[in-house]
mmCIF file of C-alpha atoms and ligand atoms in Angstrom:
data_model
loop_
_atom_site.group_PDB
_atom_site.id
_atom_site.type_symbol
_atom_site.label_atom_id
_atom_site.label_comp_id
_atom_site.label_asym_id
_atom_site.label_seq_id
_atom_site.Cartn_x
_atom_site.Cartn_y
_atom_site.Cartn_z
ATOM 1 C CA UNK C 1132 4.707 22.974 -5.026
ATOM 2 C CA UNK C 1133 3.092 22.008 -1.693
ATOM 3 C CA UNK C 1134 3.623 18.476 -0.414
ATOM 4 C CA UNK C 1135 0.832 16.028 -1.308
ATOM 5 C CA UNK C 1136 -1.289 15.397 1.792
ATOM 6 C CA UNK C 1137 -2.314 11.736 1.932
ATOM 7 C CA UNK C 1138 -3.737 9.082 4.223
ATOM 8 C CA UNK C 1139 -1.818 5.814 4.367
ATOM 9 C CA UNK C 1140 -3.872 2.614 4.847
ATOM 10 C CA UNK C 1141 -1.573 -0.343 5.456
ATOM 11 C CA UNK C 1142 -0.797 -3.695 7.104
ATOM 12 C CA UNK C 1143 2.858 -3.406 8.287
ATOM 13 C CA UNK C 1144 4.387 -5.758 7.310
ATOM 14 C CA UNK C 1145 8.015 -5.179 6.382
ATOM 15 C CA UNK C 1146 7.391 -3.709 2.940
ATOM 16 C CA UNK C 1147 4.670 -1.413 4.301
ATOM 17 C CA UNK C 1148 7.270 -0.264 6.853
ATOM 18 C CA UNK C 1149 9.769 0.395 4.062
ATOM 19 C CA UNK C 1150 7.065 2.350 2.233
ATOM 20 C CA UNK C 1151 6.526 4.458 5.371
ATOM 21 C CA UNK C 1152 10.272 5.149 5.666
ATOM 22 C CA UNK C 1153 10.362 6.213 2.020
ATOM 23 C CA UNK C 1154 7.356 8.524 2.364
ATOM 24 C CA UNK C 1155 8.500 10.024 5.665
ATOM 25 C CA UNK C 1156 11.920 10.674 4.172
ATOM 26 C CA UNK C 1157 10.363 13.052 1.653
ATOM 27 C CA UNK C 1158 8.343 15.643 3.586
ATOM 28 C CA UNK C 1159 9.102 18.058 0.748
ATOM 29 C CA UNK C 1160 6.851 16.002 -1.528
ATOM 30 C CA UNK C 1161 4.577 13.893 0.693
ATOM 31 C CA UNK C 1162 2.665 14.804 3.845
ATOM 32 C CA UNK C 1163 1.378 11.652 5.563
ATOM 33 C CA UNK C 1164 -1.484 13.102 7.609
ATOM 34 C CA UNK C 1165 -2.805 9.849 9.102
ATOM 35 C CA UNK C 1166 -2.211 6.097 9.146
ATOM 36 C CA UNK C 1167 -5.062 3.585 9.194
ATOM 37 C CA UNK C 1168 -4.333 -0.057 9.912
ATOM 38 C CA UNK C 1169 -5.856 -3.276 8.650
ATOM 39 C CA UNK C 1170 -5.097 -6.913 9.439
ATOM 40 C CA UNK C 1171 -3.214 -8.567 6.625
ATOM 41 C CA UNK C 1172 0.430 -9.604 6.770
ATOM 42 C CA UNK C 1173 -0.038 -10.157 10.489
ATOM 43 C CA UNK C 1174 -2.953 -9.677 12.886
ATOM 44 C CA UNK C 1175 -4.336 -6.244 13.693
ATOM 45 C CA UNK C 1176 -2.529 -5.797 17.030
ATOM 46 C CA UNK C 1177 1.002 -6.239 15.658
ATOM 47 C CA UNK C 1178 0.020 -4.140 12.629
ATOM 48 C CA UNK C 1179 -1.030 -1.151 14.768
ATOM 49 C CA UNK C 1180 2.057 -1.629 16.934
ATOM 50 C CA UNK C 1181 4.361 -1.757 13.919
ATOM 51 C CA UNK C 1182 2.894 1.377 12.354
ATOM 52 C CA UNK C 1183 3.618 3.255 15.583
ATOM 53 C CA UNK C 1184 7.090 1.684 15.982
ATOM 54 C CA UNK C 1185 8.052 3.040 12.552
ATOM 55 C CA UNK C 1186 6.552 6.486 13.191
ATOM 56 C CA UNK C 1187 8.443 6.739 16.491
ATOM 57 C CA UNK C 1188 11.683 5.666 14.790
ATOM 58 C CA UNK C 1189 11.175 8.629 12.442
ATOM 59 C CA UNK C 1190 10.176 11.025 15.219
ATOM 60 C CA UNK C 1191 6.703 11.394 13.735
ATOM 61 C CA UNK C 1192 4.536 10.677 16.748
ATOM 62 C CA UNK C 1193 2.439 13.614 15.521
ATOM 63 C CA UNK C 1194 0.860 11.391 12.842
ATOM 64 C CA UNK C 1195 -2.273 9.680 14.242
ATOM 65 C CA UNK C 1196 -2.602 5.914 13.879
ATOM 66 C CA UNK C 1197 -6.110 4.426 13.751
ATOM 67 C CA UNK C 1198 -6.967 0.778 14.170
ATOM 68 C CA UNK C 1199 -9.325 -0.778 11.657
ATOM 69 C CA UNK C 1200 -10.629 -4.072 10.365
ATOM 70 C CA UNK C 1201 -9.373 -7.198 12.087
ATOM 71 C CA UNK C 1202 -10.769 -9.477 9.370
ATOM 72 C CA UNK C 1203 -12.045 -9.340 5.798
ATOM 73 C CA UNK C 1204 -15.651 -8.300 5.068
ATOM 74 C CA UNK C 1205 -16.902 -11.688 3.918
ATOM 75 C CA UNK C 1206 -14.086 -14.235 3.938
ATOM 76 C CA UNK C 1207 -14.121 -16.347 7.075
ATOM 77 C CA UNK C 1208 -10.626 -15.291 8.066
ATOM 78 C CA UNK C 1209 -7.664 -13.463 6.678
ATOM 79 C CA UNK C 1210 -4.476 -15.109 5.522
ATOM 80 C CA UNK C 1211 -1.374 -14.305 7.487
ATOM 81 C CA UNK C 1212 1.725 -13.916 5.392
ATOM 82 C CA UNK C 1213 4.810 -15.930 6.324
ATOM 83 C CA UNK C 1214 7.099 -13.408 4.673
ATOM 84 C CA UNK C 1215 7.201 -10.838 7.454
ATOM 85 C CA UNK C 1216 8.164 -12.837 10.532
ATOM 86 C CA UNK C 1217 6.045 -13.341 13.637
ATOM 87 C CA UNK C 1218 6.262 -9.656 14.660
ATOM 88 C CA UNK C 1219 5.469 -8.486 11.132
ATOM 89 C CA UNK C 1220 8.714 -6.503 10.806
ATOM 90 C CA UNK C 1221 11.052 -9.398 9.963
ATOM 91 C CA UNK C 1222 12.363 -9.586 13.513
ATOM 92 C CA UNK C 1223 12.900 -5.897 14.269
ATOM 93 C CA UNK C 1224 14.633 -4.755 17.437
ATOM 94 C CA UNK C 1225 12.611 -1.519 17.467
ATOM 95 C CA UNK C 1226 11.027 -0.978 20.886
ATOM 96 C CA UNK C 1227 7.336 -1.447 21.542
ATOM 97 C CA UNK C 1228 5.397 1.733 20.754
ATOM 98 C CA UNK C 1229 4.766 4.378 23.421
ATOM 99 C CA UNK C 1230 2.629 6.769 21.357
ATOM 100 C CA UNK C 1231 -1.092 6.174 21.960
ATOM 101 C CA UNK C 1232 -3.415 4.746 19.344
ATOM 102 C CA UNK C 1233 -5.791 7.481 18.097
ATOM 103 C CA UNK C 1234 -9.430 6.889 18.973
ATOM 104 C CA UNK C 1235 -11.926 6.043 16.244
ATOM 105 C CA UNK C 1236 -12.268 3.186 13.749
ATOM 106 C CA UNK C 1237 -10.277 3.512 10.554
ATOM 107 C CA UNK C 1238 -13.397 3.321 8.372
ATOM 108 C CA UNK C 1239 -15.023 6.238 10.184
ATOM 109 C CA UNK C 1240 -11.759 8.197 10.316
ATOM 110 C CA UNK C 1241 -11.182 7.799 6.567
ATOM 111 C CA UNK C 1242 -14.585 9.397 5.991
ATOM 112 C CA UNK C 1243 -14.064 12.150 8.584
ATOM 113 C CA UNK C 1244 -10.589 13.060 7.327
ATOM 114 C CA UNK C 1245 -11.627 12.985 3.661
ATOM 115 C CA UNK C 1246 -14.538 15.324 4.372
ATOM 116 C CA UNK C 1247 -12.305 17.619 6.414
ATOM 117 C CA UNK C 1248 -9.676 17.724 3.649
ATOM 118 C CA UNK C 1249 -12.244 18.147 0.904
ATOM 119 C CA UNK C 1250 -10.269 16.094 -1.649
ATOM 120 C CA UNK C 1251 -8.108 13.426 0.016
ATOM 121 C CA UNK C 1252 -5.441 11.249 -1.664
ATOM 122 C CA UNK C 1253 -5.287 7.757 -0.172
ATOM 123 C CA UNK C 1254 -2.444 5.264 -0.548
ATOM 124 C CA UNK C 1255 -3.510 1.723 0.338
ATOM 125 C CA UNK C 1256 -1.023 -1.144 0.567
ATOM 126 C CA UNK C 1257 -2.948 -3.772 2.483
ATOM 127 C CA UNK C 1258 -6.272 -5.549 2.102
ATOM 128 C CA UNK C 1259 -8.833 -2.866 1.188
ATOM 129 C CA UNK C 1260 -11.270 -3.677 4.003
ATOM 130 C CA UNK C 1261 -11.082 -0.282 5.777
ATOM 131 C CA UNK C 1262 -11.632 1.631 2.555
ATOM 132 C CA UNK C 1263 -14.522 -0.577 1.506
ATOM 133 C CA UNK C 1264 -16.188 -0.206 4.915
ATOM 134 C CA UNK C 1265 -15.754 3.569 4.682
ATOM 135 C CA UNK C 1266 -17.464 3.540 1.275
ATOM 136 C CA UNK C 1267 -20.335 1.433 2.616
ATOM 137 C CA UNK C 1268 -20.773 3.674 5.665
ATOM 138 C CA UNK C 1269 -20.523 6.911 3.662
ATOM 139 C CA UNK C 1270 -21.913 6.529 0.103
ATOM 140 C CA UNK C 1271 -20.958 10.136 -0.738
ATOM 141 C CA UNK C 1272 -17.309 9.512 0.198
ATOM 142 C CA UNK C 1273 -16.053 9.353 -3.431
ATOM 143 C CA UNK C 1274 -16.822 13.087 -3.730
ATOM 144 C CA UNK C 1275 -14.135 13.734 -1.112
ATOM 145 C CA UNK C 1276 -11.399 11.425 -2.445
ATOM 146 C CA UNK C 1277 -9.194 12.810 -5.220
ATOM 147 C CA UNK C 1278 -7.381 9.522 -5.996
ATOM 148 C CA UNK C 1279 -6.360 6.191 -4.566
ATOM 149 C CA UNK C 1280 -2.920 4.695 -5.133
ATOM 150 C CA UNK C 1281 -3.140 0.955 -4.481
ATOM 151 C CA UNK C 1282 -0.513 -1.718 -4.138
ATOM 152 C CA UNK C 1283 -2.472 -4.825 -4.965
ATOM 153 C CA UNK C 1284 -3.703 -7.155 -7.631
ATOM 154 C CA UNK C 1285 -2.074 -8.823 -10.603
ATOM 155 C CA UNK C 1286 -3.547 -7.787 -13.939
ATOM 156 C CA UNK C 1287 -1.288 -9.495 -16.485
ATOM 157 C CA UNK C 1288 0.771 -11.907 -14.362
ATOM 158 C CA UNK C 1289 0.213 -14.755 -11.917
ATOM 159 C CA UNK C 1290 -0.807 -14.206 -8.332
ATOM 160 C CA UNK C 1291 1.517 -14.633 -5.362
ATOM 161 C CA UNK C 1292 -1.058 -16.080 -2.971
ATOM 162 C CA UNK C 1293 -3.112 -18.186 -5.342
ATOM 163 C CA UNK C 1294 -2.264 -18.801 -8.987
ATOM 164 C CA UNK C 1295 -4.725 -16.037 -9.885
ATOM 165 C CA UNK C 1296 -4.693 -13.603 -6.951
ATOM 166 C CA UNK C 1297 -2.266 -11.257 -5.239
ATOM 167 C CA UNK C 1298 -2.237 -11.276 -1.396
ATOM 168 C CA UNK C 1299 -4.154 -8.040 -0.645
ATOM 169 C CA UNK C 1300 -6.935 -8.928 -3.074
ATOM 170 C CA UNK C 1301 -6.923 -12.608 -2.071
ATOM 171 C CA UNK C 1302 -7.431 -11.700 1.604
ATOM 172 C CA UNK C 1303 -10.438 -9.472 0.910
ATOM 173 C CA UNK C 1304 -11.726 -9.748 -2.677
ATOM 174 C CA UNK C 1305 -15.094 -8.220 -1.756
ATOM 175 C CA UNK C 1306 -13.408 -5.098 -0.385
ATOM 176 C CA UNK C 1307 -11.313 -4.788 -3.530
ATOM 177 C CA UNK C 1308 -14.426 -5.167 -5.689
ATOM 178 C CA UNK C 1309 -16.224 -2.425 -3.740
ATOM 179 C CA UNK C 1310 -13.284 -0.034 -4.120
ATOM 180 C CA UNK C 1311 -12.906 -0.629 -7.865
ATOM 181 C CA UNK C 1312 -16.663 -0.176 -8.330
ATOM 182 C CA UNK C 1313 -16.630 3.165 -6.463
ATOM 183 C CA UNK C 1314 -15.866 5.396 -9.444
ATOM 184 C CA UNK C 1315 -12.861 6.903 -7.632
ATOM 185 C CA UNK C 1316 -9.724 7.500 -9.751
ATOM 186 C CA UNK C 1317 -7.470 4.513 -8.979
ATOM 187 C CA UNK C 1318 -3.851 3.805 -9.828
ATOM 188 C CA UNK C 1319 -3.073 0.137 -9.297
ATOM 189 C CA UNK C 1320 0.496 -1.039 -8.764
ATOM 190 C CA UNK C 1321 0.070 -4.791 -8.910
ATOM 191 C CA UNK C 1322 2.559 -7.613 -9.140
ATOM 192 C CA UNK C 1323 2.960 -6.764 -12.840
ATOM 193 C CA UNK C 1324 5.205 -3.872 -11.803
ATOM 194 C CA UNK C 1325 6.216 -4.657 -8.226
ATOM 195 C CA UNK C 1326 8.016 -7.820 -9.321
ATOM 196 C CA UNK C 1327 10.373 -5.464 -11.216
ATOM 197 C CA UNK C 1328 10.986 -3.308 -8.118
ATOM 198 C CA UNK C 1329 13.469 -5.648 -6.512
ATOM 199 C CA UNK C 1330 16.105 -5.099 -3.842
ATOM 200 C CA UNK C 1331 19.770 -5.546 -4.816
ATOM 201 C CA UNK C 1332 22.996 -5.889 -2.825
ATOM 202 C CA UNK C 1333 24.148 -2.524 -4.201
ATOM 203 C CA UNK C 1334 20.934 -0.889 -2.976
ATOM 204 C CA UNK C 1335 21.464 -2.369 0.479
ATOM 205 C CA UNK C 1336 25.047 -1.092 0.512
ATOM 206 C CA UNK C 1337 23.869 2.397 -0.454
ATOM 207 C CA UNK C 1338 21.294 2.411 2.336
ATOM 208 C CA UNK C 1339 23.775 1.059 4.888
ATOM 209 C CA UNK C 1340 26.210 3.836 3.971
ATOM 210 C CA UNK C 1341 23.685 6.477 5.095
ATOM 211 C CA UNK C 1342 24.476 5.416 8.696
ATOM 212 C CA UNK C 1343 21.420 6.833 10.455
ATOM 213 C CA UNK C 1344 19.012 4.912 12.720
ATOM 214 C CA UNK C 1345 16.283 5.086 10.061
ATOM 215 C CA UNK C 1346 18.589 3.860 7.309
ATOM 216 C CA UNK C 1347 19.903 1.090 9.557
ATOM 217 C CA UNK C 1348 16.360 -0.200 10.099
ATOM 218 C CA UNK C 1349 15.630 0.152 6.403
ATOM 219 C CA UNK C 1350 18.747 -1.867 5.543
ATOM 220 C CA UNK C 1351 17.783 -4.516 8.080
ATOM 221 C CA UNK C 1352 14.296 -4.755 6.603
ATOM 222 C CA UNK C 1353 15.698 -4.920 3.061
ATOM 223 C CA UNK C 1354 18.003 -7.780 4.076
ATOM 224 C CA UNK C 1355 15.623 -9.785 6.236
ATOM 225 C CA UNK C 1356 12.424 -9.292 4.224
ATOM 226 C CA UNK C 1357 14.286 -9.270 0.939
ATOM 227 C CA UNK C 1358 15.705 -12.710 1.648
ATOM 228 C CA UNK C 1359 12.151 -14.060 1.514
ATOM 229 C CA UNK C 1360 10.601 -11.717 -1.053
ATOM 230 C CA UNK C 1361 12.947 -9.435 -3.042
ATOM 231 C CA UNK C 1362 10.020 -7.456 -4.463
ATOM 232 C CA UNK C 1363 9.501 -4.066 -2.814
ATOM 233 C CA UNK C 1364 5.758 -4.067 -3.397
ATOM 234 C CA UNK C 1365 4.573 -1.254 -1.119
ATOM 235 C CA UNK C 1366 7.521 1.130 -1.604
ATOM 236 C CA UNK C 1367 6.667 1.035 -5.323
ATOM 237 C CA UNK C 1368 3.304 2.645 -4.538
ATOM 238 C CA UNK C 1369 5.006 5.502 -2.689
ATOM 239 C CA UNK C 1370 7.571 5.824 -5.487
ATOM 240 C CA UNK C 1371 4.693 6.276 -7.956
ATOM 241 C CA UNK C 1372 3.429 9.183 -5.844
ATOM 242 C CA UNK C 1373 6.942 10.654 -5.739
ATOM 243 C CA UNK C 1374 8.172 10.108 -9.313
ATOM 244 C CA UNK C 1375 5.538 8.790 -11.733
ATOM 245 C CA UNK C 1376 7.786 9.416 -14.743
ATOM 246 C CA UNK C 1377 9.892 6.334 -13.965
ATOM 247 C CA UNK C 1378 6.835 4.157 -14.542
ATOM 248 C CA UNK C 1379 4.752 3.076 -17.549
ATOM 249 C CA UNK C 1380 0.997 2.634 -17.418
ATOM 250 C CA UNK C 1381 -2.055 1.470 -19.298
ATOM 251 C CA UNK C 1382 -5.701 2.514 -18.920
ATOM 252 C CA UNK C 1383 -8.124 -0.312 -18.167
ATOM 253 C CA UNK C 1384 -11.470 -1.232 -16.738
ATOM 254 C CA UNK C 1385 -10.668 -3.353 -13.718
ATOM 255 C CA UNK C 1386 -13.015 -5.589 -11.801
ATOM 256 C CA UNK C 1387 -12.161 -8.066 -9.056
ATOM 257 C CA UNK C 1388 -13.561 -11.582 -8.918
ATOM 258 C CA UNK C 1389 -15.458 -12.356 -5.712
ATOM 259 C CA UNK C 1390 -16.347 -15.948 -6.560
ATOM 260 C CA UNK C 1391 -15.529 -18.359 -3.763
ATOM 261 C CA UNK C 1392 -13.499 -20.638 -6.025
ATOM 262 C CA UNK C 1393 -10.042 -20.571 -7.562
ATOM 263 C CA UNK C 1394 -10.592 -17.150 -9.157
ATOM 264 C CA UNK C 1395 -11.326 -15.372 -5.861
ATOM 265 C CA UNK C 1396 -9.416 -12.065 -5.836
ATOM 266 C CA UNK C 1397 -8.427 -12.303 -9.489
ATOM 267 C CA UNK C 1398 -8.136 -9.004 -11.370
ATOM 268 C CA UNK C 1399 -10.045 -8.861 -14.639
ATOM 269 C CA UNK C 1400 -8.437 -6.057 -16.663
ATOM 270 C CA UNK C 1401 -10.118 -4.938 -19.890
ATOM 271 C CA UNK C 1402 -7.778 -2.846 -22.059
ATOM 272 C CA UNK C 1403 -8.793 -3.319 -25.711
ATOM 273 C CA UNK C 1404 -11.927 -1.743 -27.149
ATOM 274 C CA UNK C 1405 -13.330 -5.221 -27.627
ATOM 275 C CA UNK C 1406 -12.729 -6.175 -23.993
ATOM 276 C CA UNK C 1407 -13.952 -2.817 -22.741
ATOM 277 C CA UNK C 1408 -17.134 -3.341 -24.791
ATOM 278 C CA UNK C 1409 -18.372 0.176 -24.159
ATOM 279 C CA UNK C 1410 -17.183 0.514 -20.561
ATOM 280 C CA UNK C 1411 -14.890 3.405 -19.634
ATOM 281 C CA UNK C 1412 -11.550 2.708 -17.942
ATOM 282 C CA UNK C 1413 -11.730 3.010 -14.148
ATOM 283 C CA UNK C 1414 -8.076 2.411 -13.410
ATOM 284 C CA UNK C 1415 -4.535 3.290 -14.390
ATOM 285 C CA UNK C 1416 -2.592 0.032 -14.228
ATOM 286 C CA UNK C 1417 1.147 0.496 -13.697
ATOM 287 C CA UNK C 1418 2.944 -2.039 -15.869
ATOM 288 C CA UNK C 1419 6.660 -1.145 -15.819
ATOM 289 C CA UNK C 1420 9.230 0.674 -13.693
ATOM 290 C CA UNK C 1421 12.813 1.755 -14.348
ATOM 291 C CA UNK C 1422 14.154 -0.412 -11.533
ATOM 292 C CA UNK C 1423 17.502 1.410 -11.279
ATOM 293 C CA UNK C 1424 15.701 4.750 -10.958
ATOM 294 C CA UNK C 1425 13.396 3.243 -8.316
ATOM 295 C CA UNK C 1426 16.317 1.973 -6.232
ATOM 296 C CA UNK C 1427 18.109 5.336 -6.495
ATOM 297 C CA UNK C 1428 14.937 7.148 -5.446
ATOM 298 C CA UNK C 1429 14.571 4.900 -2.405
ATOM 299 C CA UNK C 1430 18.174 5.248 -1.253
ATOM 300 C CA UNK C 1431 18.194 9.002 -1.871
ATOM 301 C CA UNK C 1432 15.011 9.574 0.124
ATOM 302 C CA UNK C 1433 16.005 8.086 3.474
ATOM 303 C CA UNK C 1434 16.944 10.562 6.221
HETATM 304 O O1 RIB H 124 1.269 -8.983 -2.356
HETATM 305 C C1 RIB H 124 2.089 -8.080 -1.667
HETATM 306 C C2 RIB H 124 1.276 -7.214 -0.759
HETATM 307 O O2 RIB H 124 0.627 -8.009 0.252
HETATM 308 C C3 RIB H 124 2.118 -6.202 0.025
HETATM 309 O O3 RIB H 124 1.339 -5.086 0.292
HETATM 310 C C4 RIB H 124 2.438 -6.943 1.297
HETATM 311 O O4 RIB H 124 2.735 -6.043 2.361
HETATM 312 C C5 RIB H 124 1.137 -7.649 1.554
HETATM 313 O O5 RIB H 124 0.246 -6.734 2.174
HETATM 314 CA CA1 CA H 125 1.135 -4.363 2.620
#
């Protein structure tokens, strides 16, 4: 079967970087055709630098990187995460990028690439600002997107940024609301499942034993980022695209709260007939993962 061609929208960020290493380690199954960047874990400039640093580490300077939104659509400013270190890669020694940034704004490039591909799969692991802007600029865009795999939200568990909201949805709740209202087929890997996808000492040892430059950086990221947040949020989204049978899911109608108060960014997931009250599900929520299988998949995929 041909590798799944997909566009990766992200905010690297150490776990986004680990997700990139996982995806790029499996060209037999995944074909990352473009990377679009959004401010989130750190500001836009380090995010676009980090995306290129990782691509160059993997010898994939052929993959274009597009810069995107430097701030959320409505919120006055984004929230920087303290988990990823000042450079966004938990203190990486990787050199500054030399590959050029591709020209064009991420929102416009998402639309152009989706139309060129005809039916584009998107994986998004940062605030959804670029995707929401693309949908606002190109109302017919859903016709050209086959599916979106999202790391974000918390449907049945507490938030990690506010008591009710996960980071990506807390940073830009309006963007998340626009994406979930788009009618596009969405799979959401929220904190409900990513809190199960944790790094272990054995996993780190397995990755260290691979003894390649990519695996060495992956092990460093697992150690440094994992010491602050052991949950491998973004790699879980890539793992879903690689091996969905190690996960469990539920169908739901998901909406995202855009109130300015305590519920901003909260996921409202209707599963039961009563809660659905006539609405059709618009989202596959991933609820469980076989964590041992996930860790084996990660370690086995690195070059
Ligand atoms: O809540 C975790 C998510 O927010 C991850 O995608 C992390 O990289 C940050 O973007
Ligand atoms: Ca991220």
